[in-house]
Coordinates of C-alpha atoms in Angstrom, one line a residue:
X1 CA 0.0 0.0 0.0
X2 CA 2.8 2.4 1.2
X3 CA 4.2 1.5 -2.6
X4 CA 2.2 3.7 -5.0
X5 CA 2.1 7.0 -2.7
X6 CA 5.9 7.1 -2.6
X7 CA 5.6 6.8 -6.6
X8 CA 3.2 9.9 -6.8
X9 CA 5.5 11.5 -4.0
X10 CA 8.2 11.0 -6.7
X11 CA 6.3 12.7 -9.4
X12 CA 5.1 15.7 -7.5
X13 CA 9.4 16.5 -6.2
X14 CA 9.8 16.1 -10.1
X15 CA 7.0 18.4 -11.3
X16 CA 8.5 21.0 -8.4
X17 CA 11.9 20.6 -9.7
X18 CA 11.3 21.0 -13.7
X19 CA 8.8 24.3 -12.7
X20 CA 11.3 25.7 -10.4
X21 CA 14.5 25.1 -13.1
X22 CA 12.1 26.9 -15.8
X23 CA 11.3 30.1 -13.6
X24 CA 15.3 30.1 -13.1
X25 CA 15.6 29.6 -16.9
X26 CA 12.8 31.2 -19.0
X27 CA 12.1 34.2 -16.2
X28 CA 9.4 34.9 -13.3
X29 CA 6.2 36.2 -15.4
X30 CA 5.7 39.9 -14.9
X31 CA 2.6 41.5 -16.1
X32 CA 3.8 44.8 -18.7
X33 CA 2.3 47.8 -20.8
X34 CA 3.2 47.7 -24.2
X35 CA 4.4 51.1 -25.6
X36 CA 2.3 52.4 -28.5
X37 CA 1.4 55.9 -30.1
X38 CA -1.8 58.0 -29.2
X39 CA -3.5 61.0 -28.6
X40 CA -3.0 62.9 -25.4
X41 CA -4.6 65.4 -23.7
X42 CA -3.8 67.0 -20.5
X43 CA -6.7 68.5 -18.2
X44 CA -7.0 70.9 -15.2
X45 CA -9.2 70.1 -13.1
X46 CA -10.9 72.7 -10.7
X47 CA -14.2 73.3 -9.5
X48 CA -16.5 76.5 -9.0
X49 CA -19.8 78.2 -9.0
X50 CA -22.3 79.1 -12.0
X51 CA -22.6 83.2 -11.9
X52 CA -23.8 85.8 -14.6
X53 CA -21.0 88.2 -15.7
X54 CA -23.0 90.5 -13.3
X55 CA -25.9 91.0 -10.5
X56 CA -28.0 94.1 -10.0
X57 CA -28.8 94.6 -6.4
X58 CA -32.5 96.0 -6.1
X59 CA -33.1 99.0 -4.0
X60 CA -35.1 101.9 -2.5
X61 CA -34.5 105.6 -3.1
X62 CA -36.7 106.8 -0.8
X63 CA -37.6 105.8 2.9
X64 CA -41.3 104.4 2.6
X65 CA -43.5 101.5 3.7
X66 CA -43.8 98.3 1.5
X67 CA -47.8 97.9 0.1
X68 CA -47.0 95.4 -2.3
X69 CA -44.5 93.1 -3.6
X70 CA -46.4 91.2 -6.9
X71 CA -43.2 89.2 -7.5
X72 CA -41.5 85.9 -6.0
X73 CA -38.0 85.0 -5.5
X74 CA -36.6 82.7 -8.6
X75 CA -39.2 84.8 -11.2
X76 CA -38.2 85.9 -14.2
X77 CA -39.3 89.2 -14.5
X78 CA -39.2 91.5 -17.7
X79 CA -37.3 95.2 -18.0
X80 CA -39.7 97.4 -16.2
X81 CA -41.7 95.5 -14.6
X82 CA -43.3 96.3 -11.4
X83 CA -41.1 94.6 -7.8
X84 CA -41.7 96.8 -5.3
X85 CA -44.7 98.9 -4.7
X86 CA -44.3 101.6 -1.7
X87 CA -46.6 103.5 0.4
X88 CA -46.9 106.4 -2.2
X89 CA -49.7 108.7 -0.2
X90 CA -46.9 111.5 0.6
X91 CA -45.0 111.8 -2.3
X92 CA -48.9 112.0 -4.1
X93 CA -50.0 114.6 -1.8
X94 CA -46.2 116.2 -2.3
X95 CA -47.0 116.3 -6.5
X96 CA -50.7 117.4 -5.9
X97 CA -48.8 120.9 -4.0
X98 CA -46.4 120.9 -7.3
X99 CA -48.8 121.0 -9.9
X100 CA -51.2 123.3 -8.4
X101 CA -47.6 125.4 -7.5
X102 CA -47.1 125.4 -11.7
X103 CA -50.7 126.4 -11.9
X104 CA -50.4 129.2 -9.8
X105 CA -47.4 130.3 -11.6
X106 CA -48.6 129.8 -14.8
X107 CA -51.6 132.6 -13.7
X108 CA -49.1 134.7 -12.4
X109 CA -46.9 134.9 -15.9
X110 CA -50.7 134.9 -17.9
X111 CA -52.2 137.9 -15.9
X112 CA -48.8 140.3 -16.5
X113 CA -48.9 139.1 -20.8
X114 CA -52.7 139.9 -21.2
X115 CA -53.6 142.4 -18.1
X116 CA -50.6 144.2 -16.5
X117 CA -48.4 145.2 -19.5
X118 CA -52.1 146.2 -21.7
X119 CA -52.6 148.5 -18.5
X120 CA -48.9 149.5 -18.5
X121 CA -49.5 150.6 -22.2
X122 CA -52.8 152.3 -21.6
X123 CA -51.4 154.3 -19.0
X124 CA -48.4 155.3 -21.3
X125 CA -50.5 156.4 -23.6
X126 CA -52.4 158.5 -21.2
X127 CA -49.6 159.9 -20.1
X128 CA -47.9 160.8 -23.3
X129 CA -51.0 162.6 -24.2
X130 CA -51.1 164.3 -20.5
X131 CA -47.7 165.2 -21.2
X132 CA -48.5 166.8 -24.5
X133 CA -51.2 168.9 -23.2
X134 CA -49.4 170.1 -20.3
X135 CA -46.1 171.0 -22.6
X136 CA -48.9 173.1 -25.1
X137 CA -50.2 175.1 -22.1
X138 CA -47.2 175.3 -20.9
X139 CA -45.9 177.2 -23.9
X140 CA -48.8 179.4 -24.2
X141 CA -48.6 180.7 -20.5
X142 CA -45.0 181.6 -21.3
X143 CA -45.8 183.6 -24.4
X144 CA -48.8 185.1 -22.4
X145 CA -46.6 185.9 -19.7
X146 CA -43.8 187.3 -21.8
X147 CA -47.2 189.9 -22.8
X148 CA -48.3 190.4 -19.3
X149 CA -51.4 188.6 -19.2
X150 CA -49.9 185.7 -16.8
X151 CA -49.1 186.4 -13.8
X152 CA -46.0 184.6 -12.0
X153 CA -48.1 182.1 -9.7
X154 CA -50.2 181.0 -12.8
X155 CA -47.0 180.0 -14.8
X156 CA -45.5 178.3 -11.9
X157 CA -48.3 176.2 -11.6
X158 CA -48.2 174.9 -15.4
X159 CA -44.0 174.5 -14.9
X160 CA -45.4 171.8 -12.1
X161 CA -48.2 170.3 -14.1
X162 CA -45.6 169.9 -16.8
X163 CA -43.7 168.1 -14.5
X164 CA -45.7 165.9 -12.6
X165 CA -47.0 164.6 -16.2
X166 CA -43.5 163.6 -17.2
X167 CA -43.1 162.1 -13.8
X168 CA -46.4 159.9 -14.7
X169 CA -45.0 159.3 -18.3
X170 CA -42.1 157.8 -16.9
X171 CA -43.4 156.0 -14.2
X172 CA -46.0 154.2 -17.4
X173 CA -42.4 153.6 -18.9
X174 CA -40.8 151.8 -16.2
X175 CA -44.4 149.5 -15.6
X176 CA -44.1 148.6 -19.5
X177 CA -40.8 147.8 -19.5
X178 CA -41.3 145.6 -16.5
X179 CA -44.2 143.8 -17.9
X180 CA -42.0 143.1 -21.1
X181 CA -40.5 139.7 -21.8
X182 CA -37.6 141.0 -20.6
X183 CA -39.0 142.9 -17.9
X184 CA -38.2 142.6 -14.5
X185 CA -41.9 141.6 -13.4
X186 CA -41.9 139.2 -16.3
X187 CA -38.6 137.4 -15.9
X188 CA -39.4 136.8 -12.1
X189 CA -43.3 134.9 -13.0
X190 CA -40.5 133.1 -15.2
X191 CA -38.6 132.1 -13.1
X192 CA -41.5 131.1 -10.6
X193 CA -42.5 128.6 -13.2
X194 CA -39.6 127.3 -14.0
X195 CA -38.9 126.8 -10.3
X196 CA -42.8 125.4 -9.8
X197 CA -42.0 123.0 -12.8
X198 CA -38.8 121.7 -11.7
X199 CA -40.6 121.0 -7.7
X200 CA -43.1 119.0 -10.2
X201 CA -40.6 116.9 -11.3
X202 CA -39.1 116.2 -8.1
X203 CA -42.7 115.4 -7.0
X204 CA -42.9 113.2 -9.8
X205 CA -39.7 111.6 -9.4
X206 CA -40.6 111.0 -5.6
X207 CA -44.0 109.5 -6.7
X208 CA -41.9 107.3 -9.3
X209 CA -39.4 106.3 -6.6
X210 CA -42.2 104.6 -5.0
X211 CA -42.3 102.1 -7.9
X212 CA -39.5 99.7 -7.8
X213 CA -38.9 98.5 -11.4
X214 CA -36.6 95.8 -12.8
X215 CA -33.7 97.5 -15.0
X216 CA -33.2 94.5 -17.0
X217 CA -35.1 91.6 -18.0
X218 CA -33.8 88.7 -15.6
X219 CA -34.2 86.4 -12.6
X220 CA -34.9 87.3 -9.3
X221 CA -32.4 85.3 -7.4
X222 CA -32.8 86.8 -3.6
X223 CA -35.3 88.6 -1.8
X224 CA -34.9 90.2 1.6
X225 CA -38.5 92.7 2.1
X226 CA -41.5 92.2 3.3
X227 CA -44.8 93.7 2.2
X228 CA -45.0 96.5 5.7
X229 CA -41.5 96.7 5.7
X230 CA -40.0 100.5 6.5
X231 CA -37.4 100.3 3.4
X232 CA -34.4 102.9 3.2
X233 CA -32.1 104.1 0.6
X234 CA -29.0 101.5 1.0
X235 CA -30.2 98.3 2.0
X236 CA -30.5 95.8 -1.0
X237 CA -34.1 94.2 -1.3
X238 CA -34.0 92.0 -4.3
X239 CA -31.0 90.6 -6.2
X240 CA -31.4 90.6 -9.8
X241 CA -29.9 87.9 -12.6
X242 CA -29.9 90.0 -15.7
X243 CA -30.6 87.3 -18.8
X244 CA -27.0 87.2 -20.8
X245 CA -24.7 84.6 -20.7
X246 CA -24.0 82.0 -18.2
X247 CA -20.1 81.9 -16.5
X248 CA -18.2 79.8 -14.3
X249 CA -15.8 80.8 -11.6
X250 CA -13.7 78.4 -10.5
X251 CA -10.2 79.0 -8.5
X252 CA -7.3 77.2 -10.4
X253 CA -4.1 76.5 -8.1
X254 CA -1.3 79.1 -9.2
X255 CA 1.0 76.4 -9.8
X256 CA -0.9 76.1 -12.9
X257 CA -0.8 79.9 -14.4
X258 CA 1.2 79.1 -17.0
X259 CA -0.7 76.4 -18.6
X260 CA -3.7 78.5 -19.0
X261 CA -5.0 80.7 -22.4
X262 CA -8.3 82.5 -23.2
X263 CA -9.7 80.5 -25.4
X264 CA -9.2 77.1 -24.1
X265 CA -11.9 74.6 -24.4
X266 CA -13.5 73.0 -21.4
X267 CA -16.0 70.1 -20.5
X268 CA -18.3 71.3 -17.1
X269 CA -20.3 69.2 -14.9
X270 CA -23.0 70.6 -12.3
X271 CA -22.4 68.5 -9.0
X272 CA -26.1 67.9 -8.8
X273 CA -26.2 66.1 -12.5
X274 CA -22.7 64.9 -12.6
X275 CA -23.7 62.5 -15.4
X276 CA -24.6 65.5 -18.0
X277 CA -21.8 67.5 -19.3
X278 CA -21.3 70.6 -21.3
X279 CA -18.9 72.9 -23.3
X280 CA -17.2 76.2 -21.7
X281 CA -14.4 78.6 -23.2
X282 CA -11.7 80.3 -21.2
X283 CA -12.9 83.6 -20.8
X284 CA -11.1 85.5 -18.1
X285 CA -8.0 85.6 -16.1
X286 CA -8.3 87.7 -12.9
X287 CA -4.6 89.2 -13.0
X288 CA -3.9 88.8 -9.3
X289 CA -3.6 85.8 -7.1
X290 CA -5.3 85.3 -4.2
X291 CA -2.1 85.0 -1.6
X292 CA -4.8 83.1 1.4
X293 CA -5.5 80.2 -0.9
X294 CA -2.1 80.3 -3.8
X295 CA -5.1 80.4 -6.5
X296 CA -5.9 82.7 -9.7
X297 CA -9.9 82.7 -9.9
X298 CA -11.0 82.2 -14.0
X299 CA -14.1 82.4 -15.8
X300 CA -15.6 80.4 -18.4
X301 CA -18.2 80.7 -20.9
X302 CA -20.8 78.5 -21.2
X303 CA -20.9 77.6 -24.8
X304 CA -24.8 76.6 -24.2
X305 CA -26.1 76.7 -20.8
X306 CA -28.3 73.5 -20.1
X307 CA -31.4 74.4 -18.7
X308 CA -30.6 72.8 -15.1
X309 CA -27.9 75.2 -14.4
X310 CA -28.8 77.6 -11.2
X311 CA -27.0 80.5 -9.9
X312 CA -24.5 79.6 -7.5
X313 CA -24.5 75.9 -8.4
X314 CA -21.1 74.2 -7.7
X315 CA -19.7 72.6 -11.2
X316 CA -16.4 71.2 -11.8
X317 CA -14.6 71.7 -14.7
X318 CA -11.9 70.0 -16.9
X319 CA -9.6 72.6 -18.7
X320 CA -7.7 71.2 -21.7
X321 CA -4.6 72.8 -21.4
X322 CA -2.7 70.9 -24.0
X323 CA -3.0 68.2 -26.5
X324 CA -0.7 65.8 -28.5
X325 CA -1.3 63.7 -31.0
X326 CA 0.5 60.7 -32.2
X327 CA 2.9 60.6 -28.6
X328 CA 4.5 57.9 -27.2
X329 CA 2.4 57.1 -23.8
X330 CA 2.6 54.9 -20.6
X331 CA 0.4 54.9 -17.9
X332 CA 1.6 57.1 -15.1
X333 CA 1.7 54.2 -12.7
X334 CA 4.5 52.8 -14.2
X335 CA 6.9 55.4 -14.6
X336 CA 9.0 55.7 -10.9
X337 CA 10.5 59.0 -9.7
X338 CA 8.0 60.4 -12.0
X339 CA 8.3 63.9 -10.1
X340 CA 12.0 63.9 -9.3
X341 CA 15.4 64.7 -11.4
X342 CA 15.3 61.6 -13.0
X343 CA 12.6 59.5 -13.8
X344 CA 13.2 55.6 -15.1
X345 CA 11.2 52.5 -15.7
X346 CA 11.7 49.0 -16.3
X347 CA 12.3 47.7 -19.5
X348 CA 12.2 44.1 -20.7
X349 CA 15.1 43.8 -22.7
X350 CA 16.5 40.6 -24.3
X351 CA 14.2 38.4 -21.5
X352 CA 15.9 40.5 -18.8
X353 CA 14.5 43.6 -16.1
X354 CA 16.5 46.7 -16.7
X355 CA 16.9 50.0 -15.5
X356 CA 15.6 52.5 -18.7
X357 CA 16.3 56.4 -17.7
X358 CA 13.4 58.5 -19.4
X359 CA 11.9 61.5 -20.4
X360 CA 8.8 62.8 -19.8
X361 CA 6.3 64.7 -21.4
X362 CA 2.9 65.8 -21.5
X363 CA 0.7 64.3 -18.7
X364 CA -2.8 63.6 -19.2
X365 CA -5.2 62.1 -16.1
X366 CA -3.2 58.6 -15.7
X367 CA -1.0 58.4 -18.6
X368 CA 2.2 60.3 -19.7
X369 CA 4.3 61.1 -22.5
X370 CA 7.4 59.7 -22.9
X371 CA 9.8 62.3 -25.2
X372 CA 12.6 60.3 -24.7
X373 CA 14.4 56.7 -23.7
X374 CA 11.7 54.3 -25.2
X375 CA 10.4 53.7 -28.6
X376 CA 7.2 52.2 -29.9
X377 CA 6.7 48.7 -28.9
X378 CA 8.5 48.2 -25.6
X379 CA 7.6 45.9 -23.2
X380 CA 7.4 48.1 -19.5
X381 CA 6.9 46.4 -16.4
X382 CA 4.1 47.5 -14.2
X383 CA 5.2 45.9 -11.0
X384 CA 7.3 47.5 -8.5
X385 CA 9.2 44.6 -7.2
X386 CA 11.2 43.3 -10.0
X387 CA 15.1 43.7 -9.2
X388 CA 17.0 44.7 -12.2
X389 CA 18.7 42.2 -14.4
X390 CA 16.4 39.6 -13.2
X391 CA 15.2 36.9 -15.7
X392 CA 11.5 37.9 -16.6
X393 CA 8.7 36.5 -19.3
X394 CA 6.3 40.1 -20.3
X395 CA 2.9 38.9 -20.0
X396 CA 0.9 41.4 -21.7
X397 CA -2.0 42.8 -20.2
X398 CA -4.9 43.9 -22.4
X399 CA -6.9 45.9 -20.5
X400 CA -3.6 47.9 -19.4
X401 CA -2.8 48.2 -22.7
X402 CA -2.1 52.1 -24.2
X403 CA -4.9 52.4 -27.0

């Protein structure tokens, strides 16, 4: 019985001894990535918020009550259209005064054009013909008197006659000339108007202050009044998202400056729908870095802003920074040193590990360029523990493979 197991004891030595001298003679089996020529592009990746280029805060000019606010927050309201609708009783009663102020002055200018300067006039006239008659019997006393039929007192009292009716003639002079466009009288009723008409616009402006408009067409993205509220000029009450186009702002980490152009093309992704992606464009490079975080905050351009998009969404975004076609590549894992002096891999040469210096090139997510030290087709070991100059077999593995 003990005969047959110390047979199959035999074989099993012998089976240990022929797999043991071909490891030694043919190599260990290594699993390698098999250099071939592709397409690489190398990304940034950062993440940010969605923002318009701009927001228009929403205030009051005026210190009023609230009596109305026909909007909600997250409407999309139309340029002009009514937000805010304050207590307006004042500034109405305030525009009543003003226009019957215009009114009044209006009268005022009215009555000197068609009654005071017609009177002024009349009385000129009056008194040019007063002053005519009294000149005439003026002259005949004196030639009378140069005769002796006048005495002294009669002739004194025509000088004063004469007098007083120049007096009266002037007098009709100066109350023309004042009722006169350019008149004293008239320019001052002018002036009354024009300041009655410009206290009607300040009326009116009050009264329109009490109707808070939207500037632009957009969405309401904030809301901070209530309808009874006591608003004052100052305090923001609604936060306006004009329509234009949509942006990112993401904070890319300084290190990377250099790497980054206007125009570069990026793919975004809105954390909430991370399987949905869509196109941005460089558009912006804030000039100064922000020395609390070592990062340079970018914008992008939405090329066509999906519909789920909200303000102040978080996105990330991958920035293509460079691309290469036809390059030498190697997944990143296999390269060592990779950020040192002197990055190497391990080559299979002639059935044997050995020590290969490269260089490197672009890097794209988990493969790299190699610029120099390899050449299309080599076999590069992607395990860690294999000693130089040791006896190896490649075993390709597909699914490592650089396509």
């Amino acid at each position: 019985m003990r005969q047959p197991w110390r047979w199959l004891a035999l074989v099993l030595a012998a089976a240990a001894l022929l797999y043991g001298a071909g490891a030694i003679w043919f190599g260990t089996s290594v699993p390698v990535h098999a250099i071939s020529r592709s397409t690489l592009v190398q990304t940034i990746v950062a993440s940010g918020r969605v923002e318009t280029p701009r927001r228009v805060d929403i205030g009051s000019e005026i210190t009023a009550a609230v009596a109305d606010i026909p909007v909600a927050e997250g409407q999309l309201v139309k340029a002009g259209q009514l937000l805010i609708a304050l207590n307006d009783s004042e500034a109405q009663a305030t525009l009543d005064q003003a226009r019957a102020a215009v009114r009044q002055a209006r009268v005022r200018l009215t009555q000197i054009r068609e009654v005071a300067l017609p009177l002024a006039q009349q009385v000129l006239r009056q008194g040019e013909v007063n002053l005519e008659n009294m000149q005439r019997q003026h002259v005949r006393l004196q030639q009378l008197q140069a005769r002796g039929f006048v005495g002294q007192a009669q002739f004194d009292e025509a000088e004063r006659n004469l007098a007083l009716a120049d007096s009266a003639r002037q007098a009709a002079l100066l109350q023309v000339a004042t009722n006169l466009a350019s008149g004293s009288d008239h320019l001052a009723a002018q002036a009354a108007l024009d300041l009655a008409r410009a206290n009607w616009r300040i009326a009116q402006a009050r009264l329109d202050h009490a109707q808070i408009r939207a500037p632009l067409a957009g969405t309401l993205i904030a809301r901070n009044v209530e309808r009874g509220d006591v608003v004052q000029p100052g305090k923001v009450l609604m936060v306006l998202s004009p329509q234009g186009p949509t942006q990112l702002v993401v904070q890319i980490d300084e290190k990377n400056l250099g790497l980054l152009r206007l125009g570069q093309s990026a793919i975004g992704s809105a954390d909430a729908y991370p399987q949905q992606r869509f196109h941005a464009e460089l558009a912006y490079i804030n000039p100064a870095i922000d020395p609390q975080r070592g990062s340079v905050a970018v914008k992008f351009n939405v090329i066509e802003s999906p519909a789920y998009l909200r303000q102040d969404m978080t996105v990330s975004v991958d920035i293509e920074v460079a691309r290469r076609f036809d390059a030498l590549a190697l997944p990143f894992a296999a390269v060592h040193d990779a950020a040192g002096a002197a990055p190497w891999v391990m080559k299979v040469s002639a059935g044997r590990a050995v020590k290969q210096r490269v260089m490197l090139g672009l890097r794209a997510a988990d493969k790299v360029e190699i610029v120099q030290g390899l050449q299309a087709g080599d076999a590069i070991i992607a395990a860690a523990n294999v000693a130089p100059g040791r006896r190896v077999r490649a075993q390709l593995e597909p699914e490592r493979a650089v396509r």
